[in-house]
Amino acid sequence: MNYFELFSLPVKYCIVQSELSATYRLLQKQFHPDNFVMRADAQKRVAMQKSTEINDAYQTLKDNCLRAQYILLLQGLDIELDRRTLQDSDFLMQQMRWREDIELFTKDDEDAIDVFSNNIQDHIKALENTIESQLQQESLQATADSIIRLKFMLKLQTELSLIEETLFD
Amino acid sequence: MSIKLTVPAAKHVAAFLLHRGKGIGLRLGVKTSGCSGMAYVLEFVDVLNDDDVMFEDKGVNVIVDKKSLVYLDGTELDFVKEGLNEGFEFNNPNINGECGCGESFSV
Amino acid sequence: MALLQIAEPGSSKAPHQHKLAVGIDLGTTNSLVASVKSGQAIPLVDTENNYLLPSIVHYGEMHISTGYTAEKNLLTDPLNTLFSVKRLIGKSFAEVDRTFLPYQLSAHESGTVQIDTRCGEINAVQASSEILKTLIKCAKKNLQGDLDGVVITVPAYFDDAQRQGTKDAARLAGVHVLRLINEPTAAAIAYGLDAAQEGVIAVYDLGGGTFDISILRLHKGVFEVLATGGDTLLGGDDFDVQIAKWIKEKANLVDPLSPKLQQELLKTSRKAKQVLSDQPNVTITLSQDNFSIVLTKIQFESLIAPLVKKTIRACKRAMKDANVALAELVEVVMVGGSIRVPLVKELVAAYFKRELLTSIDPDTVVAIGAAIQADILVGNKPDADMLLLDVLPLSLGLETMGDLVEKVIPRNTTIPVARAQEFTTFKDGQTAMLIHVVQGERELVGDCRSLARFVLTGIPPMAVGAAHIRVTFQVDADGLLNVSALEKSSGVQAHIEVKPSYGLNDNQVIEMLSASHSFAKQDLQARMLIEQQVEVKRVIENLTDALQKDGLQLLEQGEFDAINENMAILEKIGAGDDKQAIKEALKSIDKLTSHYASLRMDVSINKALTGHAVTDI
C-alpha cells in the first residue's frame, strides 16, 4: 500500500491540507498503539507498525518537497539513490553568495534579515509552482532538478533561522 | 414498585452527572453472570430504551429496564465510605445469597 | 463487600471484570496517584488523608520508609534519606552536579550513578520504585483490588535513558505500565477535556526538578503535540540551591559542609522561597552560630532570573518549532509547583503577552490527566473518542566519522516513528560492526547524550562494501527506542547487542528484581508464569474472535487450519507450567499469525476510510 493509497488519495501533487489532516486523524484514532494496549503482542506490534506508517505517510504527503520526491519515487526515479548533481552553475553560484550573505548578518540587521527571508520564501513558492506544472507535464528529469533546487533553498532557510536564533535569543 | 436513593447517594449521583456534562439519569439494573448468578449494573444513561421505566427520587432520575425491575423492587441505593474506599451499595431485599465480594448475587 | 462505581452507558463489566487502572505523577518533590471513579478522575488519599507523597525515601536500620515518614529523617539521617532522586535517573556518575547533595555518590561499573546508604548502593531506579510501591499500595487499598495497569508521567524532555529508567522502576515495583505519557500532555488532557477547549494551547510546566514547555493543538478529542522543549535539570530545587549558595556566602561557610548543614541550608532556602511568594522579605536563620539575615524578594528574583529566562528561551524555540504565532494561542496553561514563584508568572506572561491560566491545581492536574488516559487505555471507556499524538523530544542521531552526529530522526517528530539507515562494511569478510546512538541537537558526539552502543554481529562475510546492513530505529508510543538490523543482500537478521550507556541493562534489572526484598525468587517465577498465561489467554481470545470474523475470507484454508492447530497446541501448553515451552509456543504463533494481523489491518484501513466524507471528520 503506498502512501497515497493509505490515505485514499489519487497520486497527485495537488493536495488539500485540511482533508489530509482529517484523514490522518481518522486513521490514527483507529490504529494508534493506544487502542491496542490490552491486546496480544503480535497485534500490538502490527498496530505500532501501522501507526508508524501512517505518521510517515502524513509527514511525506503534507510536505511539498517530500511529496514531489515521493511521486517521482513511485514513477521509478529515486533522487536519493540517483545522487544526481545539478548542472546549473548560475544557481550554485547564487547559493554560495546567499550563504556568504547570511554569515555576515549581525544583531543590527534585523530588517535586512527580514527582507532576505522573504526573498527566499518567494523563491521557494516559485519553485513549488514549477514543480507542480512539471509534474503535470510528466517531465520527471526536470522535476528532479527542481526538487534539488528546492532542497537547496529549504536548507538555506533552515540555516538562516539557526543564525537568527543565535543572534536574537 | 419503587427504588430509592439515600441522601448521600443522590448527592453523589447528581455531582457525577454534573461533572460528566451529559446524561439524563442513572441506570440500575441486573444482568446474569458472575459466581452466584446475577450482577448489578450501575451506569449513566444518555438515551432511554423501549422497555425502560423511569423513577425520580431526591431530584435524580433513576432508570430501570422492566426485566431488572423484578429483581430490584424495593432496593435502596446507598453511597458509603469504607476506609479509603468509597462507592455505591445496593440494599436489595430480594436477594438471598451474595458471592464473597458482593459483586454478584442470587435471588 | 465491593462498592460499585457508575460506568459509562453499556459498558458495565461482568463481576470481577472491571479493570482497575491508575495514573501516577512521579515527581521530583512530590508524587501522587489518581484514578477514575464514577466517571470522575480524583487523587487517591492515604490513611492520613494526604494525596501528596513527598518523593523521599529513607533507608532505615529496620526498614525502608517513604513520604512524610521518610522526610522526618532529612536532618537526622541525611546520608540515608534520599530526595529528588528523579534528577539522578538515567544519569551517569560523571554527569551529576553534586552541589548540595548531602549523600555519598559513587559510580556503578556501568557508569550509572548510585548512592551509598546503610542498605548498600542504591540507584535512582530502586529508590523510585520504593515511591511507586507506596503509591500502588495506597491505590490498591482505595480501589480494593489489584491494578491491571498504570500510566506513569515523565517530563516531556526526558531522554531515552530517563524514560527507560522510569519504566524499570515500575517493573521493580511490580506493576504493568500501560504507557509512559509526558507531563504537559497529561495536564493538557485534564484541562482540555474539562474546559472542552479547542485550538492551540501552550502548557508551561515548572516542577521541582524539571521544566517542560509543550505546544498542543486540541481538535475534536485529538491532542496533537506540535512541539516540546525543556530542561530536565531546571526546577524549584534549583531556586533553592541559588538561595542556599547565597546564604553560604553571606554566612562565610566554607567547604566541606557537613551533610546535616547542607540539608539544613536546603530546607531553610525552600522555606524562604515559599515565604517570598507573598511577602516582600524573609528572615533566614541557621542553627549554627545563631546566624540570621534578611533576604528581600528583589534579591531573590535577581538570583533566579537567569534560570527563569532560560525557560523563556525554551518557550521561544518550542513556538518556533511548532510554527505557531503568539496570537494563535488560545490559552497558556501553567502547571507544576514552582509556578507559585511570582517572577515565573511575570516573565511567562510578558513573553506570551497574555493572561495565564493559573486556576487549575498545579499539583494534581498531571496525575488526573494520567488517570483519565489509564482508564481509557485499560478499556473502561470504549466509546472515548480521544487520541494523543505525542512527539520525540530530542533528535536521535548516529556517530559518524570525525565525531560528528548524523541526525536520523529530528526532534518533534510524531511518535511512533521509524527510520532506517544503511551501513556497509569497510573490510573484506567483516562480520561485526559498532554503532553508537546519541540523542541531542548538537553537532559533535561529545555534546550529545550517548544512548547506547550497538554491536551488530552475524553479518555474512563478504567483500568490502558488498554487505548492506539496514538498521531500523523504531521509537514506540512511550518514546522508547528499539533497534533492529538486517543484511539486505542475504536477508540475514544481524544480531544486536545493546549496551545502554547509562541506563541499566536487562540483566541488572533482573538482578535487582530478584534481590528486591518484596519478591522472593519464587514469587518472581510465579509472577512471570502468570504473566505468560495471561498473554496466552489474550492471544487465544483475540485470535478466536478474529478467525470467526474474517479468517476464511482472508486466509487460505491451509493457513487457517495451521493457525487453529497451533492455537490448540498453545492452549494445551499454556495450561501447564513450563515457562520455556510457553514462551516458544507464543513465539511460534506470533510468527505464524503476523501476516494475518497485517492483512486485517489493511482491510480495516479500507473500511475506516469508506463511507466517510473527510469533511465531517
PDB file of N, CA and C in Angstrom, chain C residues 363-423:
ATOM      1  N   ASP C 363      -0.583  21.025  41.338  1.00  0.00           N
ATOM      2  CA  ASP C 363      -0.004  19.820  41.916  1.00  0.00           C
ATOM      3  C   ASP C 363      -0.681  18.537  41.442  1.00  0.00           C
ATOM      4  N   THR C 364      -1.996  18.609  41.134  1.00  0.00           N
ATOM      5  CA  THR C 364      -2.716  17.365  40.852  1.00  0.00           C
ATOM      6  C   THR C 364      -3.065  17.157  39.385  1.00  0.00           C
ATOM      7  N   VAL C 365      -2.974  18.211  38.582  1.00  0.00           N
ATOM      8  CA  VAL C 365      -3.530  18.127  37.229  1.00  0.00           C
ATOM      9  C   VAL C 365      -2.842  17.055  36.379  1.00  0.00           C
ATOM     10  N   VAL C 366      -1.548  16.845  36.591  1.00  0.00           N
ATOM     11  CA  VAL C 366      -0.822  15.857  35.796  1.00  0.00           C
ATOM     12  C   VAL C 366      -1.292  14.433  36.112  1.00  0.00           C
ATOM     13  N   ALA C 367      -1.444  14.135  37.400  1.00  0.00           N
ATOM     14  CA  ALA C 367      -1.903  12.798  37.793  1.00  0.00           C
ATOM     15  C   ALA C 367      -3.340  12.556  37.318  1.00  0.00           C
ATOM     16  N   ILE C 368      -4.160  13.601  37.369  1.00  0.00           N
ATOM     17  CA  ILE C 368      -5.550  13.484  36.910  1.00  0.00           C
ATOM     18  C   ILE C 368      -5.589  13.129  35.419  1.00  0.00           C
ATOM     19  N   GLY C 369      -4.792  13.825  34.635  1.00  0.00           N
ATOM     20  CA  GLY C 369      -4.728  13.534  33.195  1.00  0.00           C
ATOM     21  C   GLY C 369      -4.257  12.116  32.946  1.00  0.00           C
ATOM     22  N   ALA C 370      -3.266  11.669  33.721  1.00  0.00           N
ATOM     23  CA  ALA C 370      -2.742  10.310  33.562  1.00  0.00           C
ATOM     24  C   ALA C 370      -3.819   9.284  33.920  1.00  0.00           C
ATOM     25  N   ALA C 371      -4.632   9.593  34.945  1.00  0.00           N
ATOM     26  CA  ALA C 371      -5.691   8.667  35.357  1.00  0.00           C
ATOM     27  C   ALA C 371      -6.745   8.528  34.263  1.00  0.00           C
ATOM     28  N   ILE C 372      -7.083   9.644  33.618  1.00  0.00           N
ATOM     29  CA  ILE C 372      -8.072   9.623  32.530  1.00  0.00           C
ATOM     30  C   ILE C 372      -7.554   8.735  31.392  1.00  0.00           C
ATOM     31  N   GLN C 373      -6.283   8.926  31.053  1.00  0.00           N
ATOM     32  CA  GLN C 373      -5.682   8.138  29.981  1.00  0.00           C
ATOM     33  C   GLN C 373      -5.621   6.655  30.369  1.00  0.00           C
ATOM     34  N   ALA C 374      -5.277   6.356  31.620  1.00  0.00           N
ATOM     35  CA  ALA C 374      -5.180   4.969  32.090  1.00  0.00           C
ATOM     36  C   ALA C 374      -6.544   4.284  31.969  1.00  0.00           C
ATOM     37  N   ASP C 375      -7.592   4.993  32.351  1.00  0.00           N
ATOM     38  CA  ASP C 375      -8.942   4.446  32.320  1.00  0.00           C
ATOM     39  C   ASP C 375      -9.340   4.078  30.890  1.00  0.00           C
ATOM     40  N   ILE C 376      -8.933   4.919  29.943  1.00  0.00           N
ATOM     41  CA  ILE C 376      -9.251   4.657  28.542  1.00  0.00           C
ATOM     42  C   ILE C 376      -8.407   3.502  27.997  1.00  0.00           C
ATOM     43  N   LEU C 377      -7.107   3.535  28.292  1.00  0.00           N
ATOM     44  CA  LEU C 377      -6.208   2.505  27.749  1.00  0.00           C
ATOM     45  C   LEU C 377      -6.608   1.110  28.204  1.00  0.00           C
ATOM     46  N   VAL C 378      -7.085   1.019  29.450  1.00  0.00           N
ATOM     47  CA  VAL C 378      -7.388  -0.292  30.007  1.00  0.00           C
ATOM     48  C   VAL C 378      -8.740  -0.797  29.507  1.00  0.00           C
ATOM     49  N   GLY C 379      -9.484   0.095  28.825  1.00  0.00           N
ATOM     50  CA  GLY C 379     -10.712  -0.343  28.164  1.00  0.00           C
ATOM     51  C   GLY C 379     -11.990  -0.064  28.938  1.00  0.00           C
ATOM     52  N   ASN C 380     -11.939   0.803  29.940  1.00  0.00           N
ATOM     53  CA  ASN C 380     -13.149   1.074  30.711  1.00  0.00           C
ATOM     54  C   ASN C 380     -14.088   2.071  30.044  1.00  0.00           C
ATOM     55  N   LYS C 381     -13.603   2.713  28.985  1.00  0.00           N
ATOM     56  CA  LYS C 381     -14.421   3.735  28.344  1.00  0.00           C
ATOM     57  C   LYS C 381     -14.391   3.519  26.844  1.00  0.00           C
ATOM     58  N   PRO C 382     -15.092   2.464  26.381  1.00  0.00           N
ATOM     59  CA  PRO C 382     -14.924   2.042  24.987  1.00  0.00           C
ATOM     60  C   PRO C 382     -15.299   3.100  23.953  1.00  0.00           C
ATOM     61  N   ASP C 383     -16.204   4.022  24.286  1.00  0.00           N
ATOM     62  CA  ASP C 383     -16.552   4.989  23.247  1.00  0.00           C
ATOM     63  C   ASP C 383     -15.820   6.324  23.420  1.00  0.00           C
ATOM     64  N   ALA C 384     -14.729   6.288  24.207  1.00  0.00           N
ATOM     65  CA  ALA C 384     -13.947   7.517  24.377  1.00  0.00           C
ATOM     66  C   ALA C 384     -13.349   7.887  23.036  1.00  0.00           C
ATOM     67  N   ASP C 385     -13.580   9.085  22.612  1.00  0.00           N
ATOM     68  CA  ASP C 385     -13.098   9.498  21.307  1.00  0.00           C
ATOM     69  C   ASP C 385     -11.863  10.368  21.487  1.00  0.00           C
ATOM     70  N   MET C 386     -10.864   9.797  22.184  1.00  0.00           N
ATOM     71  CA  MET C 386      -9.693  10.618  22.493  1.00  0.00           C
ATOM     72  C   MET C 386      -8.439   9.995  21.883  1.00  0.00           C
ATOM     73  N   LEU C 387      -7.548  10.846  21.416  1.00  0.00           N
ATOM     74  CA  LEU C 387      -6.296  10.352  20.849  1.00  0.00           C
ATOM     75  C   LEU C 387      -5.163  11.301  21.199  1.00  0.00           C
ATOM     76  N   LEU C 388      -4.070  10.724  21.675  1.00  0.00           N
ATOM     77  CA  LEU C 388      -2.876  11.520  21.967  1.00  0.00           C
ATOM     78  C   LEU C 388      -1.856  11.290  20.892  1.00  0.00           C
ATOM     79  N   LEU C 389      -1.355  12.373  20.316  1.00  0.00           N
ATOM     80  CA  LEU C 389      -0.267  12.248  19.353  1.00  0.00           C
ATOM     81  C   LEU C 389       0.903  13.030  19.912  1.00  0.00           C
ATOM     82  N   ASP C 390       1.868  12.300  20.465  1.00  0.00           N
ATOM     83  CA  ASP C 390       2.990  12.985  21.089  1.00  0.00           C
ATOM     84  C   ASP C 390       4.216  12.918  20.200  1.00  0.00           C
ATOM     85  N   VAL C 391       5.271  13.593  20.627  1.00  0.00           N
ATOM     86  CA  VAL C 391       6.450  13.684  19.763  1.00  0.00           C
ATOM     87  C   VAL C 391       7.721  13.215  20.476  1.00  0.00           C
ATOM     88  N   LEU C 392       8.749  12.985  19.671  1.00  0.00           N
ATOM     89  CA  LEU C 392      10.087  12.696  20.184  1.00  0.00           C
ATOM     90  C   LEU C 392      10.707  14.033  20.603  1.00  0.00           C
ATOM     91  N   PRO C 393      11.115  14.171  21.883  1.00  0.00           N
ATOM     92  CA  PRO C 393      11.554  15.493  22.337  1.00  0.00           C
ATOM     93  C   PRO C 393      12.938  15.909  21.848  1.00  0.00           C
ATOM     94  N   LEU C 394      13.824  14.940  21.643  1.00  0.00           N
ATOM     95  CA  LEU C 394      15.214  15.254  21.273  1.00  0.00           C
ATOM     96  C   LEU C 394      15.596  14.428  20.051  1.00  0.00           C
ATOM     97  N   SER C 395      16.343  15.031  19.147  1.00  0.00           N
ATOM     98  CA  SER C 395      16.731  14.315  17.937  1.00  0.00           C
ATOM     99  C   SER C 395      17.563  13.083  18.257  1.00  0.00           C
ATOM    100  N   LEU C 396      17.357  12.035  17.444  1.00  0.00           N
ATOM    101  CA  LEU C 396      18.167  10.833  17.566  1.00  0.00           C
ATOM    102  C   LEU C 396      19.179  10.843  16.435  1.00  0.00           C
ATOM    103  N   GLY C 397      20.420  10.522  16.754  1.00  0.00           N
ATOM    104  CA  GLY C 397      21.438  10.535  15.723  1.00  0.00           C
ATOM    105  C   GLY C 397      22.444   9.430  15.895  1.00  0.00           C
ATOM    106  N   LEU C 398      23.353   9.344  14.918  1.00  0.00           N
ATOM    107  CA  LEU C 398      24.388   8.319  14.940  1.00  0.00           C
ATOM    108  C   LEU C 398      25.747   8.978  14.858  1.00  0.00           C
ATOM    109  N   GLU C 399      26.710   8.347  15.504  1.00  0.00           N
ATOM    110  CA  GLU C 399      28.074   8.859  15.397  1.00  0.00           C
ATOM    111  C   GLU C 399      28.621   8.498  14.023  1.00  0.00           C
ATOM    112  N   THR C 400      29.185   9.479  13.340  1.00  0.00           N
ATOM    113  CA  THR C 400      29.829   9.194  12.063  1.00  0.00           C
ATOM    114  C   THR C 400      31.296   9.593  12.176  1.00  0.00           C
ATOM    115  N   MET C 401      32.007   9.488  11.068  1.00  0.00           N
ATOM    116  CA  MET C 401      33.435   9.820  11.065  1.00  0.00           C
ATOM    117  C   MET C 401      33.676  11.205  11.657  1.00  0.00           C
ATOM    118  N   GLY C 402      34.758  11.341  12.382  1.00  0.00           N
ATOM    119  CA  GLY C 402      35.153  12.655  12.880  1.00  0.00           C
ATOM    120  C   GLY C 402      34.303  13.127  14.038  1.00  0.00           C
ATOM    121  N   ASP C 403      33.717  12.193  14.805  1.00  0.00           N
ATOM    122  CA  ASP C 403      32.931  12.532  15.989  1.00  0.00           C
ATOM    123  C   ASP C 403      31.729  13.404  15.677  1.00  0.00           C
ATOM    124  N   LEU C 404      31.266  13.352  14.429  1.00  0.00           N
ATOM    125  CA  LEU C 404      30.093  14.143  14.073  1.00  0.00           C
ATOM    126  C   LEU C 404      28.826  13.320  14.254  1.00  0.00           C
ATOM    127  N   VAL C 405      27.709  14.042  14.414  1.00  0.00           N
ATOM    128  CA  VAL C 405      26.438  13.358  14.569  1.00  0.00           C
ATOM    129  C   VAL C 405      25.635  13.469  13.293  1.00  0.00           C
ATOM    130  N   GLU C 406      25.136  12.329  12.814  1.00  0.00           N
ATOM    131  CA  GLU C 406      24.220  12.378  11.686  1.00  0.00           C
ATOM    132  C   GLU C 406      22.821  12.160  12.237  1.00  0.00           C
ATOM    133  N   LYS C 407      21.941  13.146  12.047  1.00  0.00           N
ATOM    134  CA  LYS C 407      20.587  13.019  12.593  1.00  0.00           C
ATOM    135  C   LYS C 407      19.796  11.968  11.834  1.00  0.00           C
ATOM    136  N   VAL C 408      19.166  11.081  12.573  1.00  0.00           N
ATOM    137  CA  VAL C 408      18.342  10.053  11.944  1.00  0.00           C
ATOM    138  C   VAL C 408      16.865  10.415  12.079  1.00  0.00           C
ATOM    139  N   ILE C 409      16.459  10.827  13.282  1.00  0.00           N
ATOM    140  CA  ILE C 409      15.083  11.287  13.474  1.00  0.00           C
ATOM    141  C   ILE C 409      15.127  12.645  14.175  1.00  0.00           C
ATOM    142  N   PRO C 410      14.625  13.693  13.520  1.00  0.00           N
ATOM    143  CA  PRO C 410      14.690  15.018  14.138  1.00  0.00           C
ATOM    144  C   PRO C 410      13.721  15.167  15.306  1.00  0.00           C
ATOM    145  N   ARG C 411      14.039  16.095  16.202  1.00  0.00           N
ATOM    146  CA  ARG C 411      13.165  16.349  17.344  1.00  0.00           C
ATOM    147  C   ARG C 411      11.783  16.791  16.859  1.00  0.00           C
ATOM    148  N   ASN C 412      10.786  16.580  17.727  1.00  0.00           N
ATOM    149  CA  ASN C 412       9.407  16.946  17.444  1.00  0.00           C
ATOM    150  C   ASN C 412       8.769  16.171  16.298  1.00  0.00           C
ATOM    151  N   THR C 413       9.316  14.979  15.998  1.00  0.00           N
ATOM    152  CA  THR C 413       8.648  14.094  15.046  1.00  0.00           C
ATOM    153  C   THR C 413       7.583  13.315  15.809  1.00  0.00           C
ATOM    154  N   THR C 414       6.387  13.205  15.230  1.00  0.00           N
ATOM    155  CA  THR C 414       5.302  12.474  15.902  1.00  0.00           C
ATOM    156  C   THR C 414       5.669  10.998  16.066  1.00  0.00           C
ATOM    157  N   ILE C 415       5.423  10.459  17.274  1.00  0.00           N
ATOM    158  CA  ILE C 415       5.697   9.042  17.516  1.00  0.00           C
ATOM    159  C   ILE C 415       4.391   8.243  17.464  1.00  0.00           C
ATOM    160  N   PRO C 416       4.407   6.950  17.179  1.00  0.00           N
ATOM    161  CA  PRO C 416       5.582   6.146  16.884  1.00  0.00           C
ATOM    162  C   PRO C 416       6.201   6.504  15.525  1.00  0.00           C
ATOM    163  N   VAL C 417       7.503   6.342  15.440  1.00  0.00           N
ATOM    164  CA  VAL C 417       8.187   6.668  14.199  1.00  0.00           C
ATOM    165  C   VAL C 417       9.329   5.678  13.991  1.00  0.00           C
ATOM    166  N   ALA C 418       9.624   5.415  12.732  1.00  0.00           N
ATOM    167  CA  ALA C 418      10.758   4.547  12.425  1.00  0.00           C
ATOM    168  C   ALA C 418      11.543   5.146  11.277  1.00  0.00           C
ATOM    169  N   ARG C 419      12.863   5.012  11.329  1.00  0.00           N
ATOM    170  CA  ARG C 419      13.702   5.425  10.208  1.00  0.00           C
ATOM    171  C   ARG C 419      14.773   4.361  10.021  1.00  0.00           C
ATOM    172  N   ALA C 420      15.057   4.090   8.770  1.00  0.00           N
ATOM    173  CA  ALA C 420      16.098   3.102   8.500  1.00  0.00           C
ATOM    174  C   ALA C 420      17.326   3.805   7.962  1.00  0.00           C
ATOM    175  N   GLN C 421      18.472   3.245   8.261  1.00  0.00           N
ATOM    176  CA  GLN C 421      19.726   3.814   7.803  1.00  0.00           C
ATOM    177  C   GLN C 421      20.563   2.656   7.268  1.00  0.00           C
ATOM    178  N   GLU C 422      21.273   2.887   6.152  1.00  0.00           N
ATOM    179  CA  GLU C 422      22.068   1.784   5.628  1.00  0.00           C
ATOM    180  C   GLU C 422      23.534   1.938   5.917  1.00  0.00           C
ATOM    181  N   PHE C 423      24.164   0.827   6.251  1.00  0.00           N
ATOM    182  CA  PHE C 423      25.597   0.827   6.533  1.00  0.00           C
ATOM    183  C   PHE C 423      26.250  -0.226   5.665  1.00  0.00           C
TER     184      PHE C 423
END
